[in-house]
C-alpha cells in the first residue's frame, strides 16, 4: 500500500492522475450539490407540512363557514381557530401594493409557530402569539415595497394598522414557495373594520382544528356529509401532494442536467485512464520483470484507485456543499422561507456517483495493466488491443444506471439518451462536413492554416466528440440567456400598444358605475367590465371529474381549482368563436378552445358546475379562441346570465394608464381602498426577477457542466499530446517556427470552438423558436445576440483551454522530444 | 546452496510460434541450450533472428508454444504468470537497452523497487550500497530525466543487482550509449557480475561485447547454429570499442 501511494503521489504531478481526480471531484460535487440543495427544499417542505395547515385538520371554503361547525368542534373537545385569507391592496404614504393577507383569531396557529423578526430580511425567531388587534405583521418584501418600517402605519381597506413585526414565516401559508404577492398577517377581529369583505369578494375561509385523532375522526364523520363542493376537509397529507411532486420533478430535472456533467467527467476519466494506461504499459511490464506478480500489480492499482477516490470524493463533497449553499443563496430572495441546513442523507448519491464513474469509466481500462505481458519490455507494442468501444459502452451503461437512480425511472433517461444521440448525429454530420470543407479550403497552403485544419480532420473522432460537447454546453447556455433576456421582452414587444396595463378587481357592483365615470373623467381607456363568480366543475357529461381525472394524475388546470365564471352580452374583439354560436340569450356554456381540448370536450357535451351551493348542468354551445395577449379580462367559461345573475359578484376590468396619468390614477384609486389593483408592469418585473433567479441557479449547474466539458477537452488534448509533441518536434526540426506551430494550434482550436458556437446558436435559435411558438404561443422572433455570443464564447474558451493543454508542444525543446522517441 | 556446476538455465526443444496476418510464424524452432551457474553467455545474431524472444522465454517473461524451459529446476510451462513473477523476483535481474527506469521515482527509489516488491525492510540500505558501487551516491534523489543515458543505465544495473539475482539478463545493455560510456557500463557490469557470482545472459549485436562472455550462442532463422567458446585469457585485450 505504501508503495502504491508513493507512486501515486509522484504521478499526481503528471496530468493524467490529476485529470482523474478533478473529474471525480466534478462528478461528486455536481451531484452532491444538487442532491443536498433538493434535500434542503424537501426537508423544509416536510418540516412545514406538519405545520403546513397550522392545525391537525382544516375545513376550507370559499364562503364563510357556519359558526355552529366551530361550536361543534369545540363541543367535541377540539381546539379551534379561524382564518380568512384574501388578497388586497395595502397602502402607505409612499405607495400601494397588492398583498396576500391572512386575518386570524388569537388561537391561531394551533400547530407550528410564526417566525418574526425586528429587522428587515432577518432569519426570524419563533413566536406562538399572533398580531394583536390593531396590529399587522408584514413581510420584509412588502415593507420595502411600501417603504415602511416597524412603528409605521399602513392602510388595509378602511382600517389603519400598526406594523409591529416583520413576518418571516406564517405557519399556515408556506404553500407557495415562490409567491408573487408579498404577505401580511392581521387579527381577524379587525377584518370587519377594513370593509374589504363584501358579497362576492374573494376570500378563503378556514376552520382549523387540533386534538386527539379519534376526536378528529368523530368531527370528520359529523361534518363530511355537510360539506358542499366548494368546501374541503383537509389533512396535512392532502395539502402537500402538489409541492412534493414539484420538488421531485425539480430534483429529477436538475440531476438529469447534472448527469451531463457526470457523463463528461466520466469521459474525461476514461481519456485520462487510457493515457495513463498507455504510459504505464512498459512501466508495469518492468515491474513484472522485477518480480511484481499480477496480484501485486492489482493491489497497487487498487490502493491507487482508492486513494484517488478518497481524494476526489472528499474534495467533491466539500465543493458540493459550497455549491448547494450557492444555489440556495441565489434563490434566497425567492424562497419565502429559510431553508433548514442540509442533512447528510443525500451524500451517498454523490459518493455513489463517484464510485460508479470510477468503476465503469476507469477500472475496465486500468485492468488492462494486469494482463500486460512482461515481454513488452523487450518488444514494445505500439497500441492497445481494440475493445475501447466496448469499454466506453460500460462507462455509459454506468451513467445510464445512475440516471435511472436519480430520476427513479427509465423514461426520462431514455428520452435524454435518445435526444443526445439525435443531437450527436446531427452535430457529427455537420461537423464532419465543416472539418472536411476546412481541410479542402486550406489545401495547398503552407501556413498554420493547413497544419491546424489538417489536424482537425486527422483526429476526426476525438474532434467531433469535442464539437458535440461544446455545442451542447454553448447551446444550453444560449437557451438560458435567450430565456432570461428575450422571452419576456419578446412577449412584451408583442403586446399591442396601449394595451391595458392595470387590472382592477374586487370591485363591488355598487361601485362599478362610479369607478367607470372616474376613469372616464381621467380619459383612461377601459375594457368591458365583467362580473366574476366562483364555481367548480364537478361533472363532465354526467361523469364525476375526480373519476375522469384522478387528483394524483396530471389534472387539467381548469379542474384543479375553483374557476372565475362570468356572463357577457357580447364577446370582445379578442374572442373568436370557432365552433357553435354565441349570443346573450344562449342557454349554454361558451368554452375557451385550449381548455376544451385539454378536458376533451366538444360542442353539445355537458358540464356540471357547482356555483354558490347550487349545481347547474349546461351544454356547450360555443367554443372560442382567445387572444390572451390582448390583456383584456378573459374567461375559460362564459355562462348564461340567468344562471349567474342571482349570485353576488365582484367586477373586473383592465385599463391602459399612460405614465403621465399614473399619479392621478393612483390618487383616484386610493379613494377605493377595497378595490384590488394589479400593475402588469410590476408583475412582469416580478416574473422577470423569478426567471432571472431560477436561471441563475441553473447557471450554477451549467458552470459544473462547462467545467467538466473543459476537462474533457484538456484530457482529450492530452490524450493526443504524445502525437502532437512528436509532430511539433518534427516540424520544428524541419525549420518551422514556434509561431507557426502556435498559429496551427490556434487555428485548430479556434475553428473547433467557433464551429461549436455557430452550431449551438442555430440549435438554440431553433429551441427558442419552439418555446416561443409551441409553449408560450408567441410570434417567433430572431435573437441576433445568440449568434454573436455563441461563436465568441466558443472561440475564446476552446482556444484558451486547447492552447493551455497543449502548451508543452511549444515549450519542450525538439531535441528532448526526438531523443525520447 | 547449489554446486558451481549446477544448471541455471536449460531449454528442451523450445519452440515459439506467433500468429500474424500472414499466417503462423515460427520464431524459435526447437532450441536446446544449457547454461551453467556462474557462466556468462552472449546471444548474438541478426535482427529478427529470435534473440530477444529467446531471452524473454528463458527469463520466464512468457512461455513458449512448445518444448520446455527451466530456471534451475523449475519448469516454466507448469507455472502461471503469478508464479513466474514470484520466480523472477527470486532468481532474476534485468538490464534493458532503454534502461526502463520508472520516470516518477528517483534513482534511489528505482533501485529500492525490487526489494520493496518482495517486502524487504532493508531496501533502502541495500539500494544505497549498490548505487555507491556504481558511483552514483551523489545522484540518489535525481529523477531519471535528470540523469544522462550512462547514469540511467548505471541506476538500472544497481537495480538489477539490488535483488541479489542468481541470473542477470541483459538486452543490448550498451545499445543506447556512446562507445566510451558503453565501455564504462560494460566494465561495471562484468565487475559486479564477477563479484556477485551471477549467471549472465546477454543479447547483443556487438561482437566485441559478446566476446567478453565465456560463450556465444549464434542465432539465425530461429535456430542456434553453432555454439562458440572463447578462452578467458584474451578477454582483457578484446574490450568493446564501438
Short mmCIF file of C-alpha atoms in Angstrom, two decimals, chain A residues 3 6-7 10-11 13 280 282-283 285-296 300 370 372-379 816 819, chain B residues 52-53 55-57 60-62 81-82 85-86 88-89 92 94 96 100 102-106 109 112-114 116-117 143 145 159 171:
data_model
loop_
_atom_site.label_atom_id
_atom_site.label_comp_id
_atom_site.label_asym_id
_atom_site.label_seq_id
_atom_site.Cartn_x
_atom_site.Cartn_y
_atom_site.Cartn_z
CA UNK A 3 4.46 1.74 -2.45
CA UNK A 6 4.14 6.71 -3.03
CA UNK A 7 3.96 6.01 -6.76
CA UNK A 10 4.60 11.12 -7.73
CA UNK A 11 2.08 10.56 -10.51
CA UNK A 13 2.30 15.75 -10.82
CA UNK A 280 2.34 2.78 -17.87
CA UNK A 282 6.07 -0.55 -20.17
CA UNK A 283 6.44 0.53 -16.57
CA UNK A 285 5.90 -4.70 -17.60
CA UNK A 286 9.15 -3.58 -15.92
CA UNK A 287 7.56 -4.04 -12.51
CA UNK A 288 6.57 -7.53 -13.62
CA UNK A 289 10.10 -8.37 -14.70
CA UNK A 290 11.23 -7.19 -11.27
CA UNK A 291 9.04 -9.83 -9.72
CA UNK A 292 5.74 -7.96 -9.21
CA UNK A 293 3.01 -10.58 -9.56
CA UNK A 294 -0.32 -9.69 -11.24
CA UNK A 295 -1.76 -9.83 -7.75
CA UNK A 296 0.74 -7.30 -6.51
CA UNK A 300 -1.05 -1.37 -6.22
CA UNK A 370 -2.95 -6.50 -15.09
CA UNK A 372 0.03 -6.83 -19.97
CA UNK A 373 2.76 -9.32 -20.82
CA UNK A 374 6.13 -8.64 -19.22
CA UNK A 375 7.57 -9.42 -22.64
CA UNK A 376 6.51 -5.87 -23.59
CA UNK A 377 9.77 -4.61 -22.15
CA UNK A 378 11.64 -6.39 -24.93
CA UNK A 379 9.10 -6.00 -27.71
CA UNK A 816 14.47 16.42 -25.95
CA UNK A 819 15.68 11.83 -28.12
CA UNK B 52 15.05 -11.24 -27.86
CA UNK B 53 12.29 -13.81 -27.98
CA UNK B 55 15.81 -14.13 -23.92
CA UNK B 56 12.22 -13.39 -22.96
CA UNK B 57 11.29 -17.07 -22.84
CA UNK B 60 10.21 -16.50 -17.88
CA UNK B 61 8.63 -13.35 -19.28
CA UNK B 62 6.46 -15.60 -21.41
CA UNK B 81 2.06 -15.73 -14.53
CA UNK B 82 1.68 -15.21 -10.80
CA UNK B 85 6.56 -13.36 -11.41
CA UNK B 86 7.47 -14.70 -7.97
CA UNK B 88 11.56 -13.73 -11.40
CA UNK B 89 11.58 -11.75 -8.19
CA UNK B 92 16.29 -12.87 -11.93
CA UNK B 94 17.19 -7.41 -15.86
CA UNK B 96 17.41 -3.20 -20.78
CA UNK B 100 13.27 1.35 -18.34
CA UNK B 102 10.28 4.41 -13.63
CA UNK B 103 10.20 8.11 -14.51
CA UNK B 104 8.21 9.06 -11.44
CA UNK B 105 10.70 7.57 -8.99
CA UNK B 106 14.15 8.88 -8.01
CA UNK B 109 13.59 4.63 -5.26
CA UNK B 112 14.74 0.08 -3.95
CA UNK B 113 11.83 -1.14 -6.02
CA UNK B 114 12.64 -4.88 -6.37
CA UNK B 116 10.24 -3.32 -1.79
CA UNK B 117 8.18 -5.54 -4.02
CA UNK B 143 14.85 11.60 -11.33
CA UNK B 145 15.12 12.61 -16.72
CA UNK B 159 18.55 -2.02 -9.60
CA UNK B 171 19.17 -6.92 -23.53
#
